[in-house]
Amino acid sequence: TLRGIEPPIWRRILVRGTMTLAQLHQVIQESFAWQNYHLYTFSVRDQEYEAPDEEATGKSAAKTKLKDLGLEIGNPFEYVYDFGDDWQHEIIVEDRTRPVSEVFYPVCTDGARAGPREDSGGAHGYMELVRVLQSPEDPDFAEMNAWAGDDFDPERFDRRAINRILMLAFSRGGA
């Protein structure tokens, strides 16, 4: 769930425990229709896991598997993407089940609302964008509508499209 946005924008995604945090980052990117332009970090029990980068001071997200984090059902952890826009996500382990052989993982099973446009200014900037797009009489409407795109609908959530994107991204090896 993205923090600071009402009504909430969220995804429920089934992943394998063997997935790394770097791969989970890619899942989140794909499920929010982001372009992976920026750095990110995961915070799990006061430990930082970061994108592979020369200046990273935390542990490598690319070398850390979900199953090795010791997370239990109900445990939350944080994912932050784009340190300028500061997209903060709360991730909660909702359940643990055995993988089903007929299911391609990762798979999105539910969610709400479209992902914010990349570089829309974080939660505050995005909420302002949505406000302006709902007010055609606003002096900023034409510019914001052109930037967001005529086809952008902040209420649209398309689980099937997300799953097609995830399958494409991860069938060729993922992140």
CSV table of N, CA and C in Angstrom, one decimal:
chain,number,residue,atom,x,y,z
A,1,THR,N,0.8,-1.2,0.0
A,1,THR,CA,0.0,0.0,0.0
A,1,THR,C,0.9,1.2,0.0
A,2,LEU,N,0.6,2.2,-0.9
A,2,LEU,CA,1.3,3.4,-0.9
A,2,LEU,C,0.8,4.3,0.2
A,3,ARG,N,1.7,4.8,1.0
A,3,ARG,CA,1.4,5.7,2.1
A,3,ARG,C,1.1,7.1,1.6
A,4,GLY,N,0.2,7.8,2.3
A,4,GLY,CA,-0.1,9.2,2.1
A,4,GLY,C,-1.1,9.5,1.0
A,5,ILE,N,-1.7,8.5,0.4
A,5,ILE,CA,-2.7,8.7,-0.6
A,5,ILE,C,-4.0,8.1,-0.2
A,6,GLU,N,-5.1,9.0,-0.4
A,6,GLU,CA,-6.4,8.6,-0.1
A,6,GLU,C,-7.3,8.8,-1.3
A,7,PRO,N,-8.2,7.9,-1.7
A,7,PRO,CA,-8.3,6.6,-1.2
A,7,PRO,C,-7.0,5.8,-1.5
A,8,PRO,N,-6.7,4.7,-0.8
A,8,PRO,CA,-5.4,4.1,-1.0
A,8,PRO,C,-5.2,3.4,-2.3
A,9,ILE,N,-3.9,3.4,-2.7
A,9,ILE,CA,-3.5,2.6,-3.9
A,9,ILE,C,-2.7,1.4,-3.3
A,10,TRP,N,-3.2,0.2,-3.7
A,10,TRP,CA,-2.5,-1.0,-3.2
A,10,TRP,C,-2.6,-2.1,-4.2
A,11,ARG,N,-1.7,-3.1,-3.9
A,11,ARG,CA,-1.7,-4.4,-4.7
A,11,ARG,C,-1.5,-5.5,-3.7
A,12,ARG,N,-2.2,-6.7,-4.1
A,12,ARG,CA,-1.9,-7.9,-3.4
A,12,ARG,C,-1.3,-8.8,-4.4
A,13,ILE,N,0.0,-9.3,-4.0
A,13,ILE,CA,0.7,-10.0,-5.0
A,13,ILE,C,1.3,-11.3,-4.3
A,14,LEU,N,1.1,-12.4,-5.0
A,14,LEU,CA,1.7,-13.7,-4.5
A,14,LEU,C,3.1,-13.8,-5.1
A,15,VAL,N,4.1,-14.1,-4.3
A,15,VAL,CA,5.5,-14.2,-4.7
A,15,VAL,C,6.0,-15.5,-4.1
A,16,ARG,N,7.1,-16.0,-4.6
A,16,ARG,CA,7.8,-17.1,-4.0
A,16,ARG,C,8.8,-16.6,-3.0
A,17,GLY,N,9.0,-17.4,-2.0
A,17,GLY,CA,10.0,-17.0,-0.9
A,17,GLY,C,11.4,-17.0,-1.4
A,18,THR,N,11.7,-17.6,-2.6
A,18,THR,CA,13.0,-17.6,-3.1
A,18,THR,C,13.3,-16.3,-3.9
A,19,MET,N,12.3,-15.4,-4.0
A,19,MET,CA,12.5,-14.2,-4.7
A,19,MET,C,13.4,-13.2,-3.9
A,20,THR,N,14.3,-12.5,-4.6
A,20,THR,CA,15.1,-11.5,-3.8
A,20,THR,C,14.4,-10.2,-3.7
A,21,LEU,N,14.9,-9.4,-2.8
A,21,LEU,CA,14.3,-8.1,-2.6
A,21,LEU,C,14.4,-7.2,-3.9
A,22,ALA,N,15.5,-7.4,-4.6
A,22,ALA,CA,15.6,-6.7,-5.9
A,22,ALA,C,14.5,-7.2,-6.9
A,23,GLN,N,14.2,-8.4,-6.9
A,23,GLN,CA,13.1,-8.9,-7.8
A,23,GLN,C,11.8,-8.4,-7.3
A,24,LEU,N,11.6,-8.3,-5.9
A,24,LEU,CA,10.3,-7.8,-5.4
A,24,LEU,C,10.2,-6.3,-5.8
A,25,HIS,N,11.3,-5.6,-5.8
A,25,HIS,CA,11.3,-4.2,-6.3
A,25,HIS,C,10.8,-4.2,-7.7
A,26,GLN,N,11.3,-5.1,-8.6
A,26,GLN,CA,10.8,-5.1,-10.0
A,26,GLN,C,9.3,-5.4,-10.1
A,27,VAL,N,8.8,-6.3,-9.2
A,27,VAL,CA,7.4,-6.6,-9.2
A,27,VAL,C,6.6,-5.4,-8.9
A,28,ILE,N,7.1,-4.6,-7.9
A,28,ILE,CA,6.3,-3.4,-7.5
A,28,ILE,C,6.4,-2.4,-8.6
A,29,GLN,N,7.5,-2.3,-9.3
A,29,GLN,CA,7.7,-1.4,-10.4
A,29,GLN,C,6.7,-1.7,-11.5
A,30,GLU,N,6.6,-3.0,-11.8
A,30,GLU,CA,5.7,-3.4,-12.9
A,30,GLU,C,4.2,-3.2,-12.5
A,31,SER,N,3.9,-3.5,-11.2
A,31,SER,CA,2.5,-3.5,-10.8
A,31,SER,C,2.0,-2.1,-10.6
A,32,PHE,N,2.9,-1.1,-10.5
A,32,PHE,CA,2.5,0.3,-10.5
A,32,PHE,C,2.7,1.0,-11.8
A,33,ALA,N,3.2,0.3,-12.8
A,33,ALA,CA,3.5,0.9,-14.1
A,33,ALA,C,4.6,2.0,-14.0
A,34,TRP,N,5.6,1.7,-13.2
A,34,TRP,CA,6.7,2.7,-13.1
A,34,TRP,C,7.9,2.2,-14.0
A,35,GLN,N,8.9,3.0,-14.2
A,35,GLN,CA,9.9,2.8,-15.1
A,35,GLN,C,11.3,2.4,-14.5
A,36,ASN,N,11.4,2.3,-13.2
A,36,ASN,CA,12.6,1.9,-12.6
A,36,ASN,C,13.7,2.9,-12.8
A,37,TYR,N,13.4,4.2,-12.8
A,37,TYR,CA,14.4,5.2,-13.0
A,37,TYR,C,15.2,5.6,-11.8
A,38,HIS,N,14.8,5.2,-10.6
A,38,HIS,CA,15.3,5.7,-9.4
A,38,HIS,C,15.8,4.6,-8.5
A,39,LEU,N,16.6,5.0,-7.5
A,39,LEU,CA,17.0,4.1,-6.4
A,39,LEU,C,15.9,3.7,-5.5
A,40,TYR,N,16.1,2.7,-4.7
A,40,TYR,CA,15.1,2.3,-3.7
A,40,TYR,C,15.8,1.6,-2.5
A,41,THR,N,15.0,1.4,-1.5
A,41,THR,CA,15.5,0.7,-0.3
A,41,THR,C,14.3,0.0,0.3
A,42,PHE,N,14.6,-1.1,1.0
A,42,PHE,CA,13.7,-1.8,1.8
A,42,PHE,C,14.2,-1.7,3.2
A,43,SER,N,13.3,-1.5,4.2
A,43,SER,CA,13.6,-1.5,5.6
A,43,SER,C,12.9,-2.6,6.2
A,44,VAL,N,13.7,-3.6,6.8
A,44,VAL,CA,13.1,-4.8,7.4
A,44,VAL,C,13.8,-4.9,8.8
A,45,ARG,N,13.0,-4.7,9.8
A,45,ARG,CA,13.5,-4.9,11.2
A,45,ARG,C,14.8,-4.1,11.4
A,46,ASP,N,14.7,-2.8,11.1
A,46,ASP,CA,15.8,-1.9,11.3
A,46,ASP,C,17.0,-2.2,10.5
A,47,GLN,N,16.9,-3.0,9.5
A,47,GLN,CA,18.0,-3.3,8.5
A,47,GLN,C,17.6,-2.7,7.2
A,48,GLU,N,18.6,-2.1,6.5
A,48,GLU,CA,18.3,-1.5,5.2
A,48,GLU,C,18.9,-2.4,4.1
A,49,TYR,N,18.1,-2.6,3.1
A,49,TYR,CA,18.5,-3.4,1.9
A,49,TYR,C,18.3,-2.5,0.7
A,50,GLU,N,19.4,-2.3,-0.1
A,50,GLU,CA,19.4,-1.3,-1.1
A,50,GLU,C,19.6,-1.8,-2.5
A,51,ALA,N,19.3,-1.0,-3.5
A,51,ALA,CA,19.6,-1.3,-4.9
A,51,ALA,C,21.1,-1.4,-5.0
A,52,PRO,N,21.6,-2.3,-5.9
A,52,PRO,CA,23.0,-2.3,-6.1
A,52,PRO,C,23.5,-0.9,-6.6
A,53,ASP,N,24.4,-0.3,-5.9
A,53,ASP,CA,24.9,1.0,-6.3
A,53,ASP,C,26.2,1.2,-5.5
A,54,GLU,N,27.1,1.9,-6.2
A,54,GLU,CA,28.4,2.2,-5.6
A,54,GLU,C,28.3,2.9,-4.2
A,55,GLU,N,27.3,3.8,-4.0
A,55,GLU,CA,27.2,4.5,-2.8
A,55,GLU,C,26.3,3.9,-1.8
A,56,ALA,N,25.8,2.7,-2.1
A,56,ALA,CA,24.8,2.1,-1.1
A,56,ALA,C,25.6,1.7,0.2
A,57,THR,N,24.9,1.9,1.3
A,57,THR,CA,25.5,1.6,2.6
A,57,THR,C,24.8,0.5,3.3
A,58,GLY,N,23.7,0.1,2.8
A,58,GLY,CA,22.9,-1.0,3.3
A,58,GLY,C,23.3,-2.4,2.7
A,59,LYS,N,22.6,-3.4,3.1
A,59,LYS,CA,22.9,-4.7,2.5
A,59,LYS,C,22.3,-4.7,1.1
A,60,SER,N,22.8,-5.7,0.3
A,60,SER,CA,22.3,-5.8,-1.1
A,60,SER,C,21.0,-6.4,-1.2
A,61,ALA,N,20.0,-5.7,-1.8
A,61,ALA,CA,18.7,-6.2,-2.1
A,61,ALA,C,18.8,-7.4,-3.1
A,62,ALA,N,19.8,-7.4,-4.0
A,62,ALA,CA,20.0,-8.4,-5.0
A,62,ALA,C,20.4,-9.7,-4.4
A,63,LYS,N,21.0,-9.7,-3.2
A,63,LYS,CA,21.5,-10.9,-2.6
A,63,LYS,C,20.7,-11.4,-1.4
A,64,THR,N,19.5,-10.8,-1.2
A,64,THR,CA,18.7,-11.1,0.0
A,64,THR,C,17.4,-11.7,-0.5
A,65,LYS,N,17.1,-12.9,-0.1
A,65,LYS,CA,15.8,-13.6,-0.5
A,65,LYS,C,14.8,-13.3,0.6
A,66,LEU,N,13.6,-13.3,0.2
A,66,LEU,CA,12.4,-13.0,1.1
A,66,LEU,C,12.4,-14.1,2.2
A,67,LYS,N,12.6,-15.3,1.9
A,67,LYS,CA,12.6,-16.4,2.8
A,67,LYS,C,13.6,-16.3,3.9
A,68,ASP,N,14.7,-15.5,3.7
A,68,ASP,CA,15.8,-15.4,4.6
A,68,ASP,C,15.6,-14.2,5.6
A,69,LEU,N,14.5,-13.5,5.4
A,69,LEU,CA,14.2,-12.3,6.3
A,69,LEU,C,13.5,-12.7,7.6
A,70,GLY,N,13.1,-13.9,7.8
A,70,GLY,CA,12.4,-14.3,9.0
A,70,GLY,C,11.1,-13.6,9.2
A,71,LEU,N,10.4,-13.2,8.2
A,71,LEU,CA,9.1,-12.6,8.3
A,71,LEU,C,8.0,-13.6,8.6
A,72,GLU,N,7.1,-13.2,9.5
A,72,GLU,CA,5.9,-14.0,9.8
A,72,GLU,C,4.7,-13.3,9.3
A,73,ILE,N,3.6,-14.1,9.3
A,73,ILE,CA,2.3,-13.5,8.9
A,73,ILE,C,2.0,-12.3,9.8
A,74,GLY,N,1.6,-11.2,9.1
A,74,GLY,CA,1.3,-10.0,9.8
A,74,GLY,C,2.5,-9.0,9.9
A,75,ASN,N,3.7,-9.5,9.7
A,75,ASN,CA,4.9,-8.6,9.7
A,75,ASN,C,4.9,-7.6,8.6
A,76,PRO,N,5.0,-6.3,9.0
A,76,PRO,CA,5.1,-5.2,7.9
A,76,PRO,C,6.6,-4.9,7.7
A,77,PHE,N,6.9,-4.4,6.5
A,77,PHE,CA,8.2,-3.8,6.2
A,77,PHE,C,8.0,-2.7,5.2
A,78,GLU,N,9.0,-1.9,5.0
A,78,GLU,CA,8.8,-0.7,4.2
A,78,GLU,C,9.7,-0.8,2.9
A,79,TYR,N,9.1,-0.3,1.8
A,79,TYR,CA,9.8,-0.1,0.5
A,79,TYR,C,9.7,1.4,0.2
A,80,VAL,N,10.8,2.0,-0.1
A,80,VAL,CA,10.8,3.4,-0.5
A,80,VAL,C,11.5,3.5,-1.9
A,81,TYR,N,10.8,4.1,-2.8
A,81,TYR,CA,11.2,4.2,-4.2
A,81,TYR,C,11.3,5.7,-4.5
A,82,ASP,N,12.4,6.1,-5.2
A,82,ASP,CA,12.6,7.5,-5.7
A,82,ASP,C,12.8,8.4,-4.5
A,83,PHE,N,14.0,8.6,-4.1
A,83,PHE,CA,14.3,9.4,-2.8
A,83,PHE,C,13.9,10.9,-3.0
A,84,GLY,N,13.6,11.3,-4.2
A,84,GLY,CA,13.1,12.7,-4.4
A,84,GLY,C,11.6,12.7,-4.2
A,85,ASP,N,10.9,11.9,-4.9
A,85,ASP,CA,9.4,11.8,-4.7
A,85,ASP,C,9.1,11.1,-3.4
A,86,ASP,N,9.9,10.2,-3.0
A,86,ASP,CA,9.8,9.5,-1.7
A,86,ASP,C,8.5,8.7,-1.6
A,87,TRP,N,8.3,7.8,-2.6
A,87,TRP,CA,7.2,6.9,-2.6
A,87,TRP,C,7.3,5.8,-1.5
A,88,GLN,N,6.6,6.0,-0.4
A,88,GLN,CA,6.7,5.0,0.7
A,88,GLN,C,5.6,4.0,0.6
A,89,HIS,N,6.0,2.7,0.7
A,89,HIS,CA,5.0,1.6,0.7
A,89,HIS,C,5.1,0.8,1.9
A,90,GLU,N,4.0,0.4,2.5
A,90,GLU,CA,4.0,-0.5,3.5
A,90,GLU,C,3.6,-1.9,2.9
A,91,ILE,N,4.5,-2.8,3.2
A,91,ILE,CA,4.3,-4.2,2.7
A,91,ILE,C,4.0,-5.1,3.9
A,92,ILE,N,2.9,-5.9,3.8
A,92,ILE,CA,2.6,-6.8,4.9
A,92,ILE,C,2.5,-8.2,4.4
A,93,VAL,N,3.1,-9.1,5.1
A,93,VAL,CA,3.0,-10.5,4.8
A,93,VAL,C,1.7,-11.0,5.3
A,94,GLU,N,0.8,-11.3,4.4
A,94,GLU,CA,-0.6,-11.6,4.7
A,94,GLU,C,-0.8,-13.1,4.9
A,95,ASP,N,0.0,-13.9,4.3
A,95,ASP,CA,-0.2,-15.4,4.4
A,95,ASP,C,1.1,-16.1,3.8
A,96,ARG,N,1.2,-17.3,4.1
A,96,ARG,CA,2.2,-18.2,3.5
A,96,ARG,C,1.5,-19.5,3.0
A,97,THR,N,1.7,-19.8,1.8
A,97,THR,CA,1.1,-21.0,1.2
A,97,THR,C,2.1,-21.7,0.4
A,98,ARG,N,1.8,-22.9,0.0
A,98,ARG,CA,2.7,-23.6,-0.9
A,98,ARG,C,2.4,-23.2,-2.3
A,99,PRO,N,3.4,-23.0,-3.2
A,99,PRO,CA,3.1,-22.6,-4.5
A,99,PRO,C,2.3,-23.7,-5.3
A,100,VAL,N,1.5,-23.2,-6.2
A,100,VAL,CA,0.6,-24.1,-7.0
A,100,VAL,C,1.3,-24.2,-8.3
A,101,SER,N,1.5,-25.4,-8.8
A,101,SER,CA,2.3,-25.6,-10.0
A,101,SER,C,1.7,-25.0,-11.2
A,102,GLU,N,0.3,-24.8,-11.3
A,102,GLU,CA,-0.3,-24.2,-12.4
A,102,GLU,C,-0.3,-22.7,-12.4
A,103,VAL,N,0.2,-22.1,-11.4
A,103,VAL,CA,0.2,-20.7,-11.3
A,103,VAL,C,1.6,-20.1,-11.6
A,104,PHE,N,1.6,-19.0,-12.4
A,104,PHE,CA,2.8,-18.3,-12.7
A,104,PHE,C,3.0,-17.3,-11.6
A,105,TYR,N,4.2,-17.3,-11.0
A,105,TYR,CA,4.5,-16.3,-10.0
A,105,TYR,C,5.6,-15.3,-10.5
A,106,PRO,N,5.5,-14.1,-10.2
A,106,PRO,CA,4.5,-13.4,-9.3
A,106,PRO,C,3.2,-13.3,-10.0
A,107,VAL,N,2.1,-13.2,-9.1
A,107,VAL,CA,0.8,-12.9,-9.7
A,107,VAL,C,0.1,-11.9,-8.8
A,108,CYS,N,-0.6,-11.0,-9.4
A,108,CYS,CA,-1.4,-10.0,-8.7
A,108,CYS,C,-2.8,-10.6,-8.6
A,109,THR,N,-3.3,-10.6,-7.3
A,109,THR,CA,-4.6,-11.2,-7.1
A,109,THR,C,-5.7,-10.1,-6.8
A,110,ASP,N,-5.2,-8.9,-6.5
A,110,ASP,CA,-6.2,-7.9,-6.1
A,110,ASP,C,-5.4,-6.6,-6.0
A,111,GLY,N,-6.2,-5.5,-5.9
A,111,GLY,CA,-5.6,-4.2,-5.8
A,111,GLY,C,-6.6,-3.1,-5.9
A,112,ALA,N,-6.2,-1.9,-5.9
A,112,ALA,CA,-7.1,-0.7,-6.1
A,112,ALA,C,-6.4,0.4,-6.7
A,113,ARG,N,-7.0,1.0,-7.6
A,113,ARG,CA,-6.6,2.3,-8.3
A,113,ARG,C,-5.3,2.1,-9.1
A,114,ALA,N,-5.1,3.1,-10.0
A,114,ALA,CA,-4.0,3.1,-10.9
A,114,ALA,C,-2.8,3.5,-10.1
A,115,GLY,N,-1.6,3.1,-10.5
A,115,GLY,CA,-0.4,3.6,-9.9
A,115,GLY,C,-0.1,5.0,-10.4
A,116,PRO,N,0.4,5.8,-9.5
A,116,PRO,CA,0.7,7.2,-9.8
A,116,PRO,C,1.7,7.3,-11.0
A,117,ARG,N,1.6,8.3,-11.8
A,117,ARG,CA,2.6,8.5,-12.9
A,117,ARG,C,3.9,8.7,-12.2
A,118,GLU,N,4.9,8.2,-12.9
A,118,GLU,CA,6.3,8.3,-12.5
A,118,GLU,C,6.6,9.9,-12.4
A,119,ASP,N,7.4,10.3,-11.4
A,119,ASP,CA,7.8,11.6,-11.2
A,119,ASP,C,6.7,12.6,-11.1
A,120,SER,N,5.6,12.2,-10.4
A,120,SER,CA,4.5,13.1,-10.2
A,120,SER,C,4.6,13.9,-8.9
A,121,GLY,N,5.7,13.8,-8.2
A,121,GLY,CA,5.9,14.6,-7.0
A,121,GLY,C,5.6,13.9,-5.7
A,122,GLY,N,5.6,12.6,-5.7
A,122,GLY,CA,5.3,11.9,-4.4
A,122,GLY,C,3.8,12.0,-4.1
A,123,ALA,N,3.4,11.6,-2.9
A,123,ALA,CA,2.0,11.5,-2.5
A,123,ALA,C,1.3,12.8,-2.6
A,124,HIS,N,2.0,13.9,-2.1
A,124,HIS,CA,1.4,15.2,-2.2
A,124,HIS,C,1.2,15.7,-3.6
A,125,GLY,N,2.2,15.6,-4.5
A,125,GLY,CA,2.1,16.0,-5.8
A,125,GLY,C,1.1,15.2,-6.6
A,126,TYR,N,1.0,13.9,-6.3
A,126,TYR,CA,0.0,13.0,-7.0
A,126,TYR,C,-1.4,13.4,-6.6
A,127,MET,N,-1.6,13.6,-5.3
A,127,MET,CA,-3.0,14.1,-4.8
A,127,MET,C,-3.4,15.4,-5.5
A,128,GLU,N,-2.4,16.3,-5.7
A,128,GLU,CA,-2.7,17.5,-6.4
A,128,GLU,C,-3.0,17.3,-7.9
A,129,LEU,N,-2.3,16.4,-8.5
A,129,LEU,CA,-2.6,16.0,-9.9
A,129,LEU,C,-4.0,15.5,-10.0
A,130,VAL,N,-4.4,14.6,-9.2
A,130,VAL,CA,-5.7,14.0,-9.2
A,130,VAL,C,-6.8,15.1,-9.0
A,131,ARG,N,-6.5,16.0,-8.0
A,131,ARG,CA,-7.5,17.1,-7.8
A,131,ARG,C,-7.7,17.9,-9.0
A,132,VAL,N,-6.6,18.3,-9.7
A,132,VAL,CA,-6.6,19.1,-10.9
A,132,VAL,C,-7.3,18.4,-12.0
A,133,LEU,N,-7.0,17.1,-12.2
A,133,LEU,CA,-7.7,16.3,-13.3
A,133,LEU,C,-9.2,16.2,-13.1
A,134,GLN,N,-9.6,16.3,-11.9
A,134,GLN,CA,-11.1,16.3,-11.6
A,134,GLN,C,-11.8,17.6,-11.7
A,135,SER,N,-11.0,18.6,-12.1
A,135,SER,CA,-11.5,20.0,-12.2
A,135,SER,C,-11.1,20.6,-13.5
A,136,PRO,N,-11.9,20.3,-14.6
A,136,PRO,CA,-11.5,20.9,-15.9
A,136,PRO,C,-11.5,22.4,-15.9
A,137,GLU,N,-12.1,23.1,-15.0
A,137,GLU,CA,-12.1,24.5,-14.9
A,137,GLU,C,-10.8,25.1,-14.3
A,138,ASP,N,-10.0,24.2,-13.6
A,138,ASP,CA,-8.8,24.6,-13.0
A,138,ASP,C,-7.8,25.1,-14.0
A,139,PRO,N,-7.1,26.3,-13.8
A,139,PRO,CA,-6.2,26.8,-14.7
A,139,PRO,C,-5.0,25.9,-15.1
A,140,ASP,N,-4.7,24.9,-14.3
A,140,ASP,CA,-3.6,24.0,-14.6
A,140,ASP,C,-4.1,22.7,-15.3
A,141,PHE,N,-5.4,22.6,-15.5
A,141,PHE,CA,-6.0,21.4,-16.0
A,141,PHE,C,-5.3,20.9,-17.4
A,142,ALA,N,-5.3,21.8,-18.3
A,142,ALA,CA,-4.8,21.5,-19.7
A,142,ALA,C,-3.3,21.0,-19.6
A,143,GLU,N,-2.5,21.6,-18.8
A,143,GLU,CA,-1.1,21.2,-18.7
A,143,GLU,C,-1.0,19.9,-18.0
A,144,MET,N,-1.7,19.7,-16.9
A,144,MET,CA,-1.6,18.5,-16.1
A,144,MET,C,-2.2,17.3,-16.9
A,145,ASN,N,-3.3,17.6,-17.6
A,145,ASN,CA,-3.9,16.5,-18.4
A,145,ASN,C,-3.0,16.1,-19.5
A,146,ALA,N,-2.3,17.0,-20.2
A,146,ALA,CA,-1.4,16.7,-21.2
A,146,ALA,C,-0.2,15.9,-20.7
A,147,TRP,N,0.3,16.3,-19.5
A,147,TRP,CA,1.4,15.6,-18.9
A,147,TRP,C,1.0,14.1,-18.5
A,148,ALA,N,-0.2,14.0,-17.8
A,148,ALA,CA,-0.6,12.7,-17.4
A,148,ALA,C,-1.1,11.8,-18.5
A,149,GLY,N,-1.6,12.4,-19.6
A,149,GLY,CA,-2.2,11.7,-20.7
A,149,GLY,C,-3.7,11.6,-20.6
A,150,ASP,N,-4.3,11.7,-21.8
A,150,ASP,CA,-5.8,11.7,-21.8
A,150,ASP,C,-6.3,10.4,-21.3
A,151,ASP,N,-5.6,9.3,-21.4
A,151,ASP,CA,-6.0,8.0,-21.1
A,151,ASP,C,-5.9,7.7,-19.6
A,152,PHE,N,-5.2,8.6,-18.8
A,152,PHE,CA,-5.0,8.3,-17.4
A,152,PHE,C,-6.2,8.4,-16.6
A,153,ASP,N,-6.6,7.4,-15.9
A,153,ASP,CA,-7.7,7.3,-15.0
A,153,ASP,C,-7.2,6.9,-13.7
A,154,PRO,N,-7.2,7.7,-12.7
A,154,PRO,CA,-6.6,7.4,-11.4
A,154,PRO,C,-7.4,6.3,-10.7
A,155,GLU,N,-8.6,6.0,-11.1
A,155,GLU,CA,-9.4,5.0,-10.4
A,155,GLU,C,-9.3,3.6,-11.1
A,156,ARG,N,-8.7,3.6,-12.3
A,156,ARG,CA,-8.6,2.3,-13.0
A,156,ARG,C,-7.6,1.4,-12.4
A,157,PHE,N,-8.0,0.1,-12.1
A,157,PHE,CA,-7.1,-0.9,-11.7
A,157,PHE,C,-7.4,-2.1,-12.6
A,158,ASP,N,-6.4,-2.6,-13.3
A,158,ASP,CA,-6.5,-3.7,-14.3
A,158,ASP,C,-5.6,-4.8,-13.9
A,159,ARG,N,-6.1,-5.7,-13.1
A,159,ARG,CA,-5.4,-6.9,-12.6
A,159,ARG,C,-4.9,-7.7,-13.8
A,160,ARG,N,-5.7,-7.9,-14.8
A,160,ARG,CA,-5.2,-8.8,-15.9
A,160,ARG,C,-4.1,-8.1,-16.6
A,161,ALA,N,-4.1,-6.8,-16.8
A,161,ALA,CA,-3.0,-6.2,-17.5
A,161,ALA,C,-1.7,-6.2,-16.7
A,162,ILE,N,-1.9,-6.1,-15.4
A,162,ILE,CA,-0.7,-6.2,-14.5
A,162,ILE,C,-0.1,-7.6,-14.6
A,163,ASN,N,-1.0,-8.6,-14.6
A,163,ASN,CA,-0.5,-10.0,-14.7
A,163,ASN,C,0.2,-10.3,-16.0
A,164,ARG,N,-0.3,-9.7,-17.1
A,164,ARG,CA,0.4,-9.9,-18.4
A,164,ARG,C,1.8,-9.2,-18.3
A,165,ILE,N,1.9,-8.1,-17.7
A,165,ILE,CA,3.2,-7.4,-17.6
A,165,ILE,C,4.1,-8.2,-16.7
A,166,LEU,N,3.6,-8.7,-15.6
A,166,LEU,CA,4.4,-9.5,-14.7
A,166,LEU,C,4.9,-10.8,-15.4
A,167,MET,N,4.0,-11.4,-16.1
A,167,MET,CA,4.4,-12.6,-16.8
A,167,MET,C,5.5,-12.4,-17.9
A,168,LEU,N,5.3,-11.3,-18.6
A,168,LEU,CA,6.3,-10.9,-19.6
A,168,LEU,C,7.6,-10.6,-19.0
A,169,ALA,N,7.6,-9.8,-17.9
A,169,ALA,CA,8.9,-9.4,-17.3
A,169,ALA,C,9.6,-10.6,-16.6
A,170,PHE,N,8.8,-11.5,-16.0
A,170,PHE,CA,9.5,-12.5,-15.2
A,170,PHE,C,9.6,-13.8,-16.0
A,171,SER,N,9.0,-14.0,-17.2
A,171,SER,CA,9.2,-15.2,-18.0
A,171,SER,C,10.6,-15.1,-18.7
A,172,ARG,N,11.1,-13.9,-18.8
A,172,ARG,CA,12.4,-13.7,-19.4
A,172,ARG,C,13.5,-13.5,-18.3
A,173,GLY,N,13.2,-13.9,-17.1
A,173,GLY,CA,14.3,-13.9,-16.1
A,173,GLY,C,14.1,-12.9,-15.0
A,174,GLY,N,13.1,-11.9,-15.1
A,174,GLY,CA,12.9,-11.0,-14.1
A,174,GLY,C,14.1,-10.0,-13.8
A,175,ALA,N,14.0,-9.4,-12.7
A,175,ALA,CA,15.0,-8.4,-12.4
A,175,ALA,C,16.4,-9.0,-12.1
